[in-house]
Short mmCIF file of C-alpha atoms in Angstrom, two decimals:
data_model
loop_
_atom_site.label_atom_id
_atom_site.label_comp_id
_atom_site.label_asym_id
_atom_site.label_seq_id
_atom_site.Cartn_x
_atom_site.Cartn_y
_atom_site.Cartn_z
CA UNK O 1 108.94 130.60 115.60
CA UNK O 2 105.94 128.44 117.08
CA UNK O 3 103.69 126.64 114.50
CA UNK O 4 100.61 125.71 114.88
CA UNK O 5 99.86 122.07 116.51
CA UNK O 6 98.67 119.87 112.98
CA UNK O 7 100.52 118.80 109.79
CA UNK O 8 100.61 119.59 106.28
CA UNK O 9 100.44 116.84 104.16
CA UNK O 10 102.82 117.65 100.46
CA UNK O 11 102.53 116.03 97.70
CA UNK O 12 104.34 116.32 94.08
CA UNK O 13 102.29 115.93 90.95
CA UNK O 14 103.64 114.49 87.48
CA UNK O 15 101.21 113.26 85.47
CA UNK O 16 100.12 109.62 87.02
CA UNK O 17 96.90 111.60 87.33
CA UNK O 18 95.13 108.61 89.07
CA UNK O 19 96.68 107.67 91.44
CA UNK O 20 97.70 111.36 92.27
CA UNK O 21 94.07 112.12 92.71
CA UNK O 22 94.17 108.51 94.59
CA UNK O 23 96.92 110.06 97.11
CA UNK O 24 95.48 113.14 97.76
CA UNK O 25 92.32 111.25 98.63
CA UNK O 26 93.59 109.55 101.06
CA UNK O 27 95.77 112.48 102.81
CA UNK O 28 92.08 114.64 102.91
CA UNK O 29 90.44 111.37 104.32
CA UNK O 30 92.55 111.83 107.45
CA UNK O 31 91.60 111.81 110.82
CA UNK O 32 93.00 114.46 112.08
CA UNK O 33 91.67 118.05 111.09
CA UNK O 34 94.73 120.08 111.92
CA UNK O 35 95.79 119.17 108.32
CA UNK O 36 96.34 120.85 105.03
CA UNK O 37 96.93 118.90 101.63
CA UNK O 38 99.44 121.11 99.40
CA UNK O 39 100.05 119.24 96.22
CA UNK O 40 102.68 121.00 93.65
CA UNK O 41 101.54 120.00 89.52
CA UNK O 42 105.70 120.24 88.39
CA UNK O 43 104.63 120.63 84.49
CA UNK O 44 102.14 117.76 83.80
CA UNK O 45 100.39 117.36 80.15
CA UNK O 46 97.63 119.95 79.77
CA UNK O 47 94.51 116.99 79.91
CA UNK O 48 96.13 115.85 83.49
CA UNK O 49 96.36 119.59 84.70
CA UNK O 50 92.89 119.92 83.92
CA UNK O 51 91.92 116.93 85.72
CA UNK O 52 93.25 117.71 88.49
CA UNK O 53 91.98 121.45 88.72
CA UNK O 54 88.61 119.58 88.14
CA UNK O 55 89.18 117.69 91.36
CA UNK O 56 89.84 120.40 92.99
CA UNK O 57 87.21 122.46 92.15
CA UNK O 58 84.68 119.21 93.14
CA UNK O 59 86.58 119.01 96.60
CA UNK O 60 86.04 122.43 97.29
CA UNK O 61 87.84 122.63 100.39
CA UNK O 62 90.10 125.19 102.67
CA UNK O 63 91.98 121.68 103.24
CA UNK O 64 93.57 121.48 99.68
CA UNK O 65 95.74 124.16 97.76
CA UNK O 66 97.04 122.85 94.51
CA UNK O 67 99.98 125.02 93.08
CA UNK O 68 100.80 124.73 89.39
CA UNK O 69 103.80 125.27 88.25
CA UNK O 70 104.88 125.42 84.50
CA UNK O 71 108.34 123.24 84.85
CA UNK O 72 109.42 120.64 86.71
CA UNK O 73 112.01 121.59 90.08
CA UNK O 74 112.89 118.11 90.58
CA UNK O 75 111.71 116.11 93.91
CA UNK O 76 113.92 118.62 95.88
CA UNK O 77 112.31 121.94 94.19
CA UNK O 78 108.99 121.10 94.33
CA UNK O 79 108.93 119.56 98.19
CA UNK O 80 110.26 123.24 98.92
CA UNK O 81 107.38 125.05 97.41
CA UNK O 82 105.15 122.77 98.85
CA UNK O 83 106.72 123.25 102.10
CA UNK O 84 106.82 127.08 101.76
CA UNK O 85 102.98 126.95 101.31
CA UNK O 86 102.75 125.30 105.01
CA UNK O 87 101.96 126.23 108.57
CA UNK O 88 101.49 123.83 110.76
CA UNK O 89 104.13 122.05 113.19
CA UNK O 90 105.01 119.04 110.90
CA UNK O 91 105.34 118.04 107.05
CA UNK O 92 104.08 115.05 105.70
CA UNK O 93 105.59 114.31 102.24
CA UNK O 94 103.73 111.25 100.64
CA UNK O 95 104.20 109.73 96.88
CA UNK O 96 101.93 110.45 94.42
CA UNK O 97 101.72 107.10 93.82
CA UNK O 98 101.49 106.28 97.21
CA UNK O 99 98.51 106.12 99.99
CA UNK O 100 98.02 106.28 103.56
CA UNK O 101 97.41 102.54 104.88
CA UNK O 102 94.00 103.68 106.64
CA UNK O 103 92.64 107.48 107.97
CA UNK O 104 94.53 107.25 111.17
CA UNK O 105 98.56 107.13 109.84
CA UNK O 106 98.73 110.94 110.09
CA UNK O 107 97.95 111.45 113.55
CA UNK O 108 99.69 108.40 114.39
CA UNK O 109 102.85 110.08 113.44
CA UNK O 110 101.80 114.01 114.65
CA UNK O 111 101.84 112.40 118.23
CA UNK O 112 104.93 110.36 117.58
CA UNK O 113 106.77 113.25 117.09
CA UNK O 114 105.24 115.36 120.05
CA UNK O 115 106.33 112.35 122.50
CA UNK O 116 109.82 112.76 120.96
CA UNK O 117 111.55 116.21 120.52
CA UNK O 118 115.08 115.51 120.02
CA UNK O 119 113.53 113.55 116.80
CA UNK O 120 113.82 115.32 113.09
CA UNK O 121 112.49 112.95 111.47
CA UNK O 122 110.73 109.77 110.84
CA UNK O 123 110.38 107.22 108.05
CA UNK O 124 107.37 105.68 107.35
CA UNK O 125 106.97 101.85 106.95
CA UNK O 126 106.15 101.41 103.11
CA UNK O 127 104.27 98.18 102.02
CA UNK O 128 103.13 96.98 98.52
CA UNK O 129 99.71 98.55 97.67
CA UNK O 130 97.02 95.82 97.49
CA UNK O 131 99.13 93.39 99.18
CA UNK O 132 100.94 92.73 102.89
CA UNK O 133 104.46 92.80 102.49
CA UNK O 134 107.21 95.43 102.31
CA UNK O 135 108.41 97.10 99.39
CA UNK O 136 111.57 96.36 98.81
CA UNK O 137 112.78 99.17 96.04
CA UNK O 138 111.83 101.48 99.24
CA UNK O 139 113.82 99.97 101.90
CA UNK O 140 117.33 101.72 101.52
CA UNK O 141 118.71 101.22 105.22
CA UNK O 142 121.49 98.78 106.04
CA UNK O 143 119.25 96.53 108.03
CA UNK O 144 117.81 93.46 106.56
CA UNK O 145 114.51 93.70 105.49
CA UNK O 146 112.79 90.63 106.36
CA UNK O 147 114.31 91.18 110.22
CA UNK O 148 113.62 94.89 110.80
CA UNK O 149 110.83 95.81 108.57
CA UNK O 150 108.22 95.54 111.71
CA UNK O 151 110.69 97.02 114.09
CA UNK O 152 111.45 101.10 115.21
CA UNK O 153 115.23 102.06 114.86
CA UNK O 154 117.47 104.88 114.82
CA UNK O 155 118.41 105.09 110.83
CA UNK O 156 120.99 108.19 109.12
CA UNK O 157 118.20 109.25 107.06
CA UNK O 158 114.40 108.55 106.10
CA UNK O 159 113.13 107.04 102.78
CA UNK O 160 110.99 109.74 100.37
CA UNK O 161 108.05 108.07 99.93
CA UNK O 162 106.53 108.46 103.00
CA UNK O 163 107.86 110.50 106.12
CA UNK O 164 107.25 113.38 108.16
CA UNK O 165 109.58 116.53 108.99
CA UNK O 166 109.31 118.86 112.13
CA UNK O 167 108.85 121.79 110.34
CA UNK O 168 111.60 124.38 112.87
CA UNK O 169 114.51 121.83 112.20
CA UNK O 170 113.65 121.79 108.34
CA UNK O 171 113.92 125.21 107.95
CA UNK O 172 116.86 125.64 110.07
CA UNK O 173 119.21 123.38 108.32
CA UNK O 174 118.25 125.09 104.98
CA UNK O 175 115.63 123.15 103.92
CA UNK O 176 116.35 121.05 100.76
CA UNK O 177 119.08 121.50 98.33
CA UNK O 178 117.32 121.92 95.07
CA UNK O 179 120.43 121.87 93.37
CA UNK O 180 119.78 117.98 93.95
CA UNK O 181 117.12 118.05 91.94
CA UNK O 182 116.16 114.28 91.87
CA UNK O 183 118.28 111.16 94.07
CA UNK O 184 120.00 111.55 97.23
CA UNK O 185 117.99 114.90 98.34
CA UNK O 186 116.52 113.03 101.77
CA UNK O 187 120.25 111.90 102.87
CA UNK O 188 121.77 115.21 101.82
CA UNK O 189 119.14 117.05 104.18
CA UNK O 190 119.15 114.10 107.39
CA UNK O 191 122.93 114.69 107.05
CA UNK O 192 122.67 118.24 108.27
CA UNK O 193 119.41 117.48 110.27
CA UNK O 194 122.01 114.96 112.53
CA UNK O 195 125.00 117.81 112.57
CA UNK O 196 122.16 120.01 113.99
CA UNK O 197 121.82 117.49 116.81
CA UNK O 198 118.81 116.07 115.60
CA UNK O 199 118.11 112.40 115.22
CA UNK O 200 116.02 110.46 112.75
CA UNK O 201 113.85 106.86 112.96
CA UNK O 202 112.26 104.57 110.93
CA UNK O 203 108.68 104.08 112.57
CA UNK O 204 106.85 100.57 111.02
CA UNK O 205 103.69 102.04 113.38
CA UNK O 206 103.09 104.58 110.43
CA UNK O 207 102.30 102.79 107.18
CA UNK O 208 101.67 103.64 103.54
CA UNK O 209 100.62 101.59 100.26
CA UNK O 210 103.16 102.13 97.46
CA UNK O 211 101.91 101.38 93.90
CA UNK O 212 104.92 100.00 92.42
CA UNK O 213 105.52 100.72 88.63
CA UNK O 214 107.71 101.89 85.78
CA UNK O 215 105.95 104.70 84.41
CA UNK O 216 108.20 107.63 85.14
CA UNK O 217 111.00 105.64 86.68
CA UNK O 218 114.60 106.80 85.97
CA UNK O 219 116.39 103.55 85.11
CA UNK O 220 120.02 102.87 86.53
CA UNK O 221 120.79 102.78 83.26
CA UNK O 222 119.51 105.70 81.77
CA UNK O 223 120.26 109.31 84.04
CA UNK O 224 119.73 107.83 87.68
CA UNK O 225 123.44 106.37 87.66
CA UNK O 226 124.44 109.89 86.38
CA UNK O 227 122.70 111.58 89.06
CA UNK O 228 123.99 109.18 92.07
CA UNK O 229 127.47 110.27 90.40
CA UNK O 230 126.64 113.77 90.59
CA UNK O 231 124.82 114.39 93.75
CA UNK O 232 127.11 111.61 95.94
CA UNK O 233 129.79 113.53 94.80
CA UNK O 234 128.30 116.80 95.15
CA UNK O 235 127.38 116.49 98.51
CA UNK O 236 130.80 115.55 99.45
CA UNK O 237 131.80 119.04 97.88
CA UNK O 238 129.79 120.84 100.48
CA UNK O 239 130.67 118.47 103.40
CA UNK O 240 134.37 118.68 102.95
CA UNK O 241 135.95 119.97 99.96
CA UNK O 242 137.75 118.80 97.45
CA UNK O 243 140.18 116.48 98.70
CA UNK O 244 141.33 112.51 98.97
CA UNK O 245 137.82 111.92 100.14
CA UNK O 246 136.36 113.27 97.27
CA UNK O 247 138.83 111.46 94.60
CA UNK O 248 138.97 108.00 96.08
CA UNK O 249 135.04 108.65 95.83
CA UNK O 250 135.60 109.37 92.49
CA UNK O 251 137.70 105.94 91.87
CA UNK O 252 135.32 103.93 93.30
CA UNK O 253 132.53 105.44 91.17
CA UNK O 254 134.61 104.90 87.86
CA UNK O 255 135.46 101.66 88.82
CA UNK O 256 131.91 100.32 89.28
CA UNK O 257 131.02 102.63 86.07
CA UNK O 258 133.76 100.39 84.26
CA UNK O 259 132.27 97.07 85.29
CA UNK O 260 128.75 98.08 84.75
CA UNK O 261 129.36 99.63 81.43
CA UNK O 262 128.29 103.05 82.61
CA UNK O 263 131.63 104.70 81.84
CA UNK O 264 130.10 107.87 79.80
CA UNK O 265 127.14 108.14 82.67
CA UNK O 266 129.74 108.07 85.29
CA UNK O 267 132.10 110.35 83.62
CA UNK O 268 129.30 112.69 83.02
CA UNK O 269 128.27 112.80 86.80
CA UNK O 270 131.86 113.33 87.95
CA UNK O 271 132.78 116.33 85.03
CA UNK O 272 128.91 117.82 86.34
CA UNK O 273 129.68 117.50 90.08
CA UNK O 274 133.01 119.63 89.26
CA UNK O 275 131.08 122.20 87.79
CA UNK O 276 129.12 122.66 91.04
CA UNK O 277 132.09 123.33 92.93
CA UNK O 278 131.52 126.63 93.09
CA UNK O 279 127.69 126.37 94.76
CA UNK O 280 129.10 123.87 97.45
CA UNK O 281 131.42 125.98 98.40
CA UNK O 282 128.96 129.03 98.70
CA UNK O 283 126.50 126.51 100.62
CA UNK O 284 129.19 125.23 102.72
CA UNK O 285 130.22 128.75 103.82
CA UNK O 286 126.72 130.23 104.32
CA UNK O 287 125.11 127.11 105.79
CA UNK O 288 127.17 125.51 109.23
CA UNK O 289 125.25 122.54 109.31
CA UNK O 290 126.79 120.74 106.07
CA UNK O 291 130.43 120.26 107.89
CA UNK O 292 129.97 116.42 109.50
CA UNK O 293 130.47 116.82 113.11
CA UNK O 294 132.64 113.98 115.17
CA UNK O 295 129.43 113.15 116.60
CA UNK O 296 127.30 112.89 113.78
CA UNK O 297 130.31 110.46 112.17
CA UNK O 298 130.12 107.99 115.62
CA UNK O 299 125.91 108.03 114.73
CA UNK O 300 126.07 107.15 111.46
CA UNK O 301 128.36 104.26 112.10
CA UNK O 302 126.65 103.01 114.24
CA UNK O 303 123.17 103.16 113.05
CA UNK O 304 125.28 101.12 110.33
CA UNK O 305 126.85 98.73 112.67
CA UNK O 306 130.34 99.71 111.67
CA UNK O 307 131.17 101.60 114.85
CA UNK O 308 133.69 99.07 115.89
CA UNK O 309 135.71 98.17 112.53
CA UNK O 310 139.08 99.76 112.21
CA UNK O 311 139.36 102.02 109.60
CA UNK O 312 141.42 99.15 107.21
CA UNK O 313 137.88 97.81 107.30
CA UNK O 314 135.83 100.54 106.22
CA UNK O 315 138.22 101.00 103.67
CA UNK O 316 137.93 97.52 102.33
CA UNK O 317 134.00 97.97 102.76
CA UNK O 318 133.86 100.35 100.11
CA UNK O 319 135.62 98.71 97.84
CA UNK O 320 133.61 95.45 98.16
CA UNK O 321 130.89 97.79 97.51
CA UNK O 322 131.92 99.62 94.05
CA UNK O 323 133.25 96.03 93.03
CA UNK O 324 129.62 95.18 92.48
CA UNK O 325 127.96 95.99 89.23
CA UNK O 326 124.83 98.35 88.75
CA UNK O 327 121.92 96.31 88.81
CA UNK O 328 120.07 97.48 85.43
#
């Protein structure tokens, strides 16, 4: 199917009314006007849903739809009704806590990804809003920081708060897994995205402001841990079974549940990801793209620079890894 040349800009609403209305600002303040703003209320108190449908009824434009829904899907749920509410070529997801750095970002990265087909996806550089450096709670890739921040490189998967999706490729890997629900749902989709032959960047050209805070954060020590459990895990289900993958995956979480005194979180995440069984294997059958090709395995190790260890070393890797303890 052909789309329409332009991007839709989606955005997820949870209370944090002012600085939702802040974001959405600031996607309608684009440049370019092949460009929709689709924001998705997931369930906020009544005096924020009002607020909102008060903005939008001062906006009054063709270039915003606001959807209101009565629960909450999670991050992977909502981006798919926001998505579904689309037309145009690309999808911009953006925080709602989160702004474009000035009015040009969004055509920035519509021609980016006209110049470069063969490209899924790109992640957005994300800096501190109100101040010039790089956020550092959104910067999960295996490069250091303070080196790569300012530079473009081929990544395994693009960081939530700001990116943008070619809308034929999304939909033909299956879109998001809402099963996910919240944690891991951008690397569970870039996954398939690379097995589709795909590939995915980090672009520093495109920039956003991220307001930093706790309100609404899921601490490591509260149900995020549970959910890394449960999703890691989960998505290993659909990848490639259950099997000595899966259980040494399982060790290794236990083990760094043990020494981070997470044991009941971690044993919770593993007993939940079990009960999914049956849904991975349903995706896995109906949906080609979740089996890891050979190729997509020689990518992601070396987007991670461990392309040349033997595979003694990436099992010692992984241990190092779960030996450290849950930052709280």
């Amino acid at each position: 199917m052909q789309y329409p040349l332009g991007a839709d800009i989606i955005i997820l609403s949870w209370d944090r009314i002012d600085d939702t209305i802040a974001a959405i600002t600031s996607a309608l303040n684009q440049a370019l006007d092949a460009c929709k703003v689709i924001v998705v209320d997931q369930g906020s108190k009544p005096e924020n849903v009002n607020q909102l449908r008060e903005f939008e009824t001062r906006c009054n434009t063709a270039k915003l739809q606001c959807i209101y829904l009565q629960e909450n899907l999670g991050v992977a749920g909502g981006r798919n009704v926001a998505a579904e509410h689309g037309q145009y070529r690309y999808i911009i997801a953006l925080d709602n806590d989160a702004e474009f750095a000035d009015q040009h970002q969004v055509q920035r990265a519509v021609t980016l990804m006209e110049s470069e087909p063969e490209t899924a996806a790109f992640g957005f550089r994300i800096k501190c809003f109100g101040e010039d450096i790089d956020d550092a709670s959104s910067w999960s890739y295996p490069q250091v920081m303070k080196q790569f921040a300012d530079k473009s490189f081929a990544s395994t998967h693009f960081v939530g708060a700001g990116h943008i999706l070619r809308r034929d490729a999304f939909t033909k890997v299956g879109m998001y897994d809402d099963v996910l629900f919240f944690m891991l749902e951008e690397k569970d989709l870039s996954m398939r995205l690379l097995n589709a032959g795909y590939h995915i960047r980090y672009e520093p050209t495109v920039e956003i402001a991220h307001k930093v805070a706790a309100e609404h954060r899921v601490q490591w020590s509260g149900n995020r841990w549970q959910f890394n459990v449960r999703n890691t895990l989960y998505i290993q289900l659909k990848q490639s079974g259950l099997g000595a993958k899966w259980l040494f995956s399982a060790v290794l979480f236990l083990h760094k549940g043990i020494r981070s005194q997470l044991l009941t979180k971690t044993l919770n995440g593993i007993w939940l990801a079990l009960k999914l069984m049956p849904t991975a294997r349903k995706k896995a059958k109906t949906n080609p793209f979740y089996a890891v090709s050979a190729s997509t395995m020689l990518y992601c190790r070396k987007c991670e620079g461990t392309d040349t260890f033997t595979p003694w070393q990436r099992f010692t890797r992984r241990v190092f890894k779960a030996n450290r303890r849950v930052a709280k």
